PDB file of C-alpha atoms in Angstrom:
ATOM      1  CA  MET H   1      34.334  -5.008  25.952  1.00 60.00           C
ATOM      2  CA  ASN H   2      31.142  -6.746  27.727  1.00 68.00           C
ATOM      3  CA  GLU H   3      28.982  -9.088  26.020  1.00 66.00           C
ATOM      4  CA  LYS H   4      26.144  -6.770  25.426  1.00 66.00           C
ATOM      5  CA  GLU H   5      28.349  -4.544  23.729  1.00 67.00           C
ATOM      6  CA  ASN H   6      30.019  -7.013  21.373  1.00 69.00           C
ATOM      7  CA  LYS H   7      26.478  -8.408  20.627  1.00 75.00           C
ATOM      8  CA  ASN H   8      25.520  -4.763  19.220  1.00 77.00           C
ATOM      9  CA  ARG H   9      28.550  -4.251  17.700  1.00 85.00           C
ATOM     10  CA  ARG H  10      28.412  -3.589  13.930  1.00 87.00           C
ATOM     11  CA  ASP H  11      31.668  -3.855  12.100  1.00 89.00           C
ATOM     12  CA  LEU H  12      30.563  -6.423   9.387  1.00 90.00           C
ATOM     13  CA  TYR H  13      29.819  -4.885   5.824  1.00 89.00           C
ATOM     14  CA  LEU H  14      27.046  -6.163   3.485  1.00 89.00           C
ATOM     15  CA  LYS H  15      27.508  -4.988  -0.178  1.00 92.00           C
ATOM     16  CA  ILE H  16      24.984  -5.209  -2.645  1.00 93.00           C
ATOM     17  CA  ARG H  17      24.709  -4.109  -6.182  1.00 96.00           C
ATOM     18  CA  VAL H  18      21.727  -1.820  -7.254  1.00 95.00           C
ATOM     19  CA  SER H  19      20.928   0.455 -10.263  1.00 96.00           C
ATOM     20  CA  ARG H  20      20.836   4.208  -9.931  1.00 97.00           C
ATOM     21  CA  GLU H  21      16.934   4.042 -10.060  1.00 96.00           C
ATOM     22  CA  GLU H  22      16.688   1.469  -7.141  1.00 94.00           C
ATOM     23  CA  LEU H  23      19.447   3.446  -4.933  1.00 94.00           C
ATOM     24  CA  ASP H  24      17.039   6.685  -5.627  1.00 94.00           C
ATOM     25  CA  ALA H  25      13.920   4.678  -4.461  1.00 91.00           C
ATOM     26  CA  ILE H  26      15.946   3.459  -1.505  1.00 91.00           C
ATOM     27  CA  ASP H  27      16.873   7.188  -0.551  1.00 92.00           C
ATOM     28  CA  ARG H  28      13.491   8.208  -1.184  1.00 91.00           C
ATOM     29  CA  LYS H  29      11.892   5.696   1.001  1.00 89.00           C
ATOM     30  CA  PHE H  30      14.490   6.499   3.650  1.00 90.00           C
ATOM     31  CA  ARG H  31      14.076  10.105   3.930  1.00 91.00           C
ATOM     32  CA  ASN H  32      10.431   9.403   4.300  1.00 88.00           C
ATOM     33  CA  SER H  33      10.762   7.106   6.885  1.00 88.00           C
ATOM     34  CA  GLY H  34      12.294   9.490   9.534  1.00 89.00           C
ATOM     35  CA  MET H  35      14.734   7.313  10.610  1.00 90.00           C
ATOM     36  CA  LYS H  36      18.508   8.754  11.395  1.00 91.00           C
ATOM     37  CA  SER H  37      20.619   6.830   9.243  1.00 92.00           C
ATOM     38  CA  ARG H  38      20.380   4.443   6.149  1.00 91.00           C
ATOM     39  CA  SER H  39      22.042   1.447   7.678  1.00 91.00           C
ATOM     40  CA  GLU H  40      19.151   1.586  10.518  1.00 90.00           C
ATOM     41  CA  PHE H  41      16.763   1.862   7.819  1.00 91.00           C
ATOM     42  CA  VAL H  42      17.739  -1.242   5.533  1.00 91.00           C
ATOM     43  CA  ARG H  43      18.041  -3.020   8.589  1.00 90.00           C
ATOM     44  CA  ALA H  44      14.567  -2.192   9.628  1.00 89.00           C
ATOM     45  CA  MET H  45      13.339  -3.176   6.346  1.00 89.00           C
ATOM     46  CA  ILE H  46      15.177  -6.564   6.092  1.00 90.00           C
ATOM     47  CA  PHE H  47      14.145  -7.574  10.073  1.00 89.00           C
ATOM     48  CA  GLU H  48      10.779  -5.892  10.296  1.00 84.00           C
ATOM     49  CA  GLY H  49       9.685  -5.200   6.550  1.00 80.00           C
ATOM     50  CA  TYR H  50       7.357  -7.429   4.536  1.00 74.00           C
ATOM     51  CA  ILE H  51       7.178  -8.199   1.024  1.00 70.00           C
ATOM     52  CA  VAL H  52       3.548  -7.945  -0.006  1.00 69.00           C
ATOM     53  CA  GLN H  53       2.123  -9.112  -3.264  1.00 71.00           C
ATOM     54  CA  PHE H  54      -1.074  -7.913  -4.484  1.00 70.00           C
ATOM     55  CA  ASN H  55      -3.164  -9.703  -6.970  1.00 73.00           C
ATOM     56  CA  ASP H  56      -3.253  -7.497  -9.962  1.00 80.00           C
ATOM     57  CA  GLU H  57      -6.582  -8.835 -11.118  1.00 83.00           C
ATOM     58  CA  LYS H  58      -8.304  -7.835  -8.016  1.00 78.00           C
ATOM     59  CA  LEU H  59      -6.808  -4.432  -8.005  1.00 82.00           C
ATOM     60  CA  SER H  60      -8.050  -3.786 -11.467  1.00 85.00           C
ATOM     61  CA  GLU H  61     -11.301  -5.045 -10.314  1.00 84.00           C
ATOM     62  CA  ILE H  62     -11.514  -2.364  -7.445  1.00 85.00           C
ATOM     63  CA  LEU H  63     -10.251   0.356  -9.835  1.00 87.00           C
ATOM     64  CA  ARG H  64     -13.066  -0.852 -12.343  1.00 87.00           C
ATOM     65  CA  LEU H  65     -15.673  -0.673  -9.594  1.00 87.00           C
ATOM     66  CA  ALA H  66     -14.463   2.571  -8.084  1.00 88.00           C
ATOM     67  CA  ARG H  67     -14.727   4.384 -11.827  1.00 89.00           C
ATOM     68  CA  ASN H  68     -18.161   2.928 -12.551  1.00 87.00           C
ATOM     69  CA  ILE H  69     -19.292   4.448  -8.956  1.00 87.00           C
ATOM     70  CA  SER H  70     -17.370   7.854  -9.751  1.00 87.00           C
ATOM     71  CA  GLY H  71     -19.109   7.870 -13.216  1.00 86.00           C
ATOM     72  CA  ASN H  72     -22.699   7.169 -11.700  1.00 85.00           C
ATOM     73  CA  ILE H  73     -22.165   9.858  -9.009  1.00 87.00           C
ATOM     74  CA  ASN H  74     -20.956  12.483 -11.566  1.00 85.00           C
ATOM     75  CA  GLN H  75     -23.915  11.687 -14.010  1.00 85.00           C
ATOM     76  CA  ILE H  76     -26.336  12.111 -10.767  1.00 85.00           C
ATOM     77  CA  ALA H  77     -24.482  15.476  -9.870  1.00 85.00           C
ATOM     78  CA  VAL H  78     -24.748  17.136 -13.423  1.00 85.00           C
ATOM     79  CA  ARG H  79     -28.579  15.967 -13.646  1.00 83.00           C
ATOM     80  CA  ALA H  80     -29.376  17.456 -10.108  1.00 82.00           C
ATOM     81  CA  ASN H  81     -27.339  20.500 -10.901  1.00 84.00           C
ATOM     82  CA  SER H  82     -29.277  21.001 -14.037  1.00 84.00           C
ATOM     83  CA  GLY H  83     -32.459  21.208 -12.222  1.00 83.00           C
ATOM     84  CA  GLY H  84     -33.329  17.166 -13.177  1.00 80.00           C
ATOM     85  CA  ARG H  85     -34.325  14.891 -10.912  1.00 82.00           C
ATOM     86  CA  VAL H  86     -32.598  12.105  -8.792  1.00 80.00           C
ATOM     87  CA  TYR H  87     -34.146   8.738  -8.965  1.00 82.00           C
ATOM     88  CA  GLU H  88     -34.220   5.976  -6.454  1.00 85.00           C
ATOM     89  CA  ASN H  89     -32.916   3.844  -9.179  1.00 86.00           C
ATOM     90  CA  ASP H  90     -29.892   6.012  -9.458  1.00 82.00           C
ATOM     91  CA  ILE H  91     -29.166   5.917  -5.555  1.00 85.00           C
ATOM     92  CA  ALA H  92     -29.693   1.894  -5.820  1.00 86.00           C
ATOM     93  CA  GLU H  93     -27.303   1.487  -8.530  1.00 85.00           C
ATOM     94  CA  ILE H  94     -24.612   3.353  -6.674  1.00 85.00           C
ATOM     95  CA  LYS H  95     -25.285   1.214  -3.588  1.00 87.00           C
ATOM     96  CA  GLU H  96     -24.774  -2.047  -5.292  1.00 86.00           C
ATOM     97  CA  GLY H  97     -21.609  -0.710  -7.051  1.00 85.00           C
ATOM     98  CA  VAL H  98     -20.318  -0.040  -3.560  1.00 87.00           C
ATOM     99  CA  ASN H  99     -21.426  -3.430  -2.206  1.00 85.00           C
ATOM    100  CA  LYS H 100     -19.365  -5.236  -4.874  1.00 84.00           C
ATOM    101  CA  LEU H 101     -16.560  -2.892  -4.157  1.00 85.00           C
ATOM    102  CA  TRP H 102     -16.279  -4.111  -0.655  1.00 85.00           C
ATOM    103  CA  GLN H 103     -15.694  -7.789  -1.623  1.00 82.00           C
ATOM    104  CA  PRO H 104     -12.136  -7.303  -3.021  1.00 81.00           C
ATOM    105  CA  LEU H 105     -11.273  -4.576  -0.367  1.00 84.00           C
ATOM    106  CA  ARG H 106     -12.005  -6.806   2.135  1.00 84.00           C
ATOM    107  CA  TYR H 107      -9.795  -9.356   0.460  1.00 81.00           C
ATOM    108  CA  PHE H 108      -6.832  -6.758   0.552  1.00 79.00           C
ATOM    109  CA  GLN H 109      -7.587  -5.866   4.372  1.00 82.00           C
ATOM    110  CA  SER H 110      -7.747  -9.675   5.131  1.00 82.00           C
ATOM    111  CA  LEU H 111      -4.268  -9.946   3.592  1.00 77.00           C
ATOM    112  CA  LEU H 112      -2.772  -6.659   5.370  1.00 77.00           C
ATOM    113  CA  MET H 113      -4.192  -8.071   8.773  1.00 78.00           C
ATOM    114  CA  THR H 114      -1.986 -11.047   8.488  1.00 76.00           C
ATOM    115  CA  LEU H 115       0.878  -8.825   8.300  1.00 70.00           C
ATOM    116  CA  GLN H 116       0.576  -7.491  11.916  1.00 60.00           C
ATOM    117  CA  HIS H 117       3.084  -8.659  14.532  1.00 48.00           C
TER     118      HIS H 117
END
């Protein structure tokens, strides 16, 4: 056997314990990955994968801001559909909410950009 074949030979086993839920999650992610074998998938996750921790406070802020904007848009839509007027103040309020939403979104984008190879 030449050196390259010997280097790529996988004759050792790695055994880990997982719960049923963890194994189900691994299998679900494996199926969605499009990879041919679970071993290939696990190796890819170990050597090329990332562990990403998000700030729950920032995620909650994004969700809160998005809900506020959504509520404002729905109120304007109801008013407009019932023959009422849409005021400049309504649009300004939505724009302000969108601008506030961009700050935490940019924060997460900057975190994700650091993950690129």
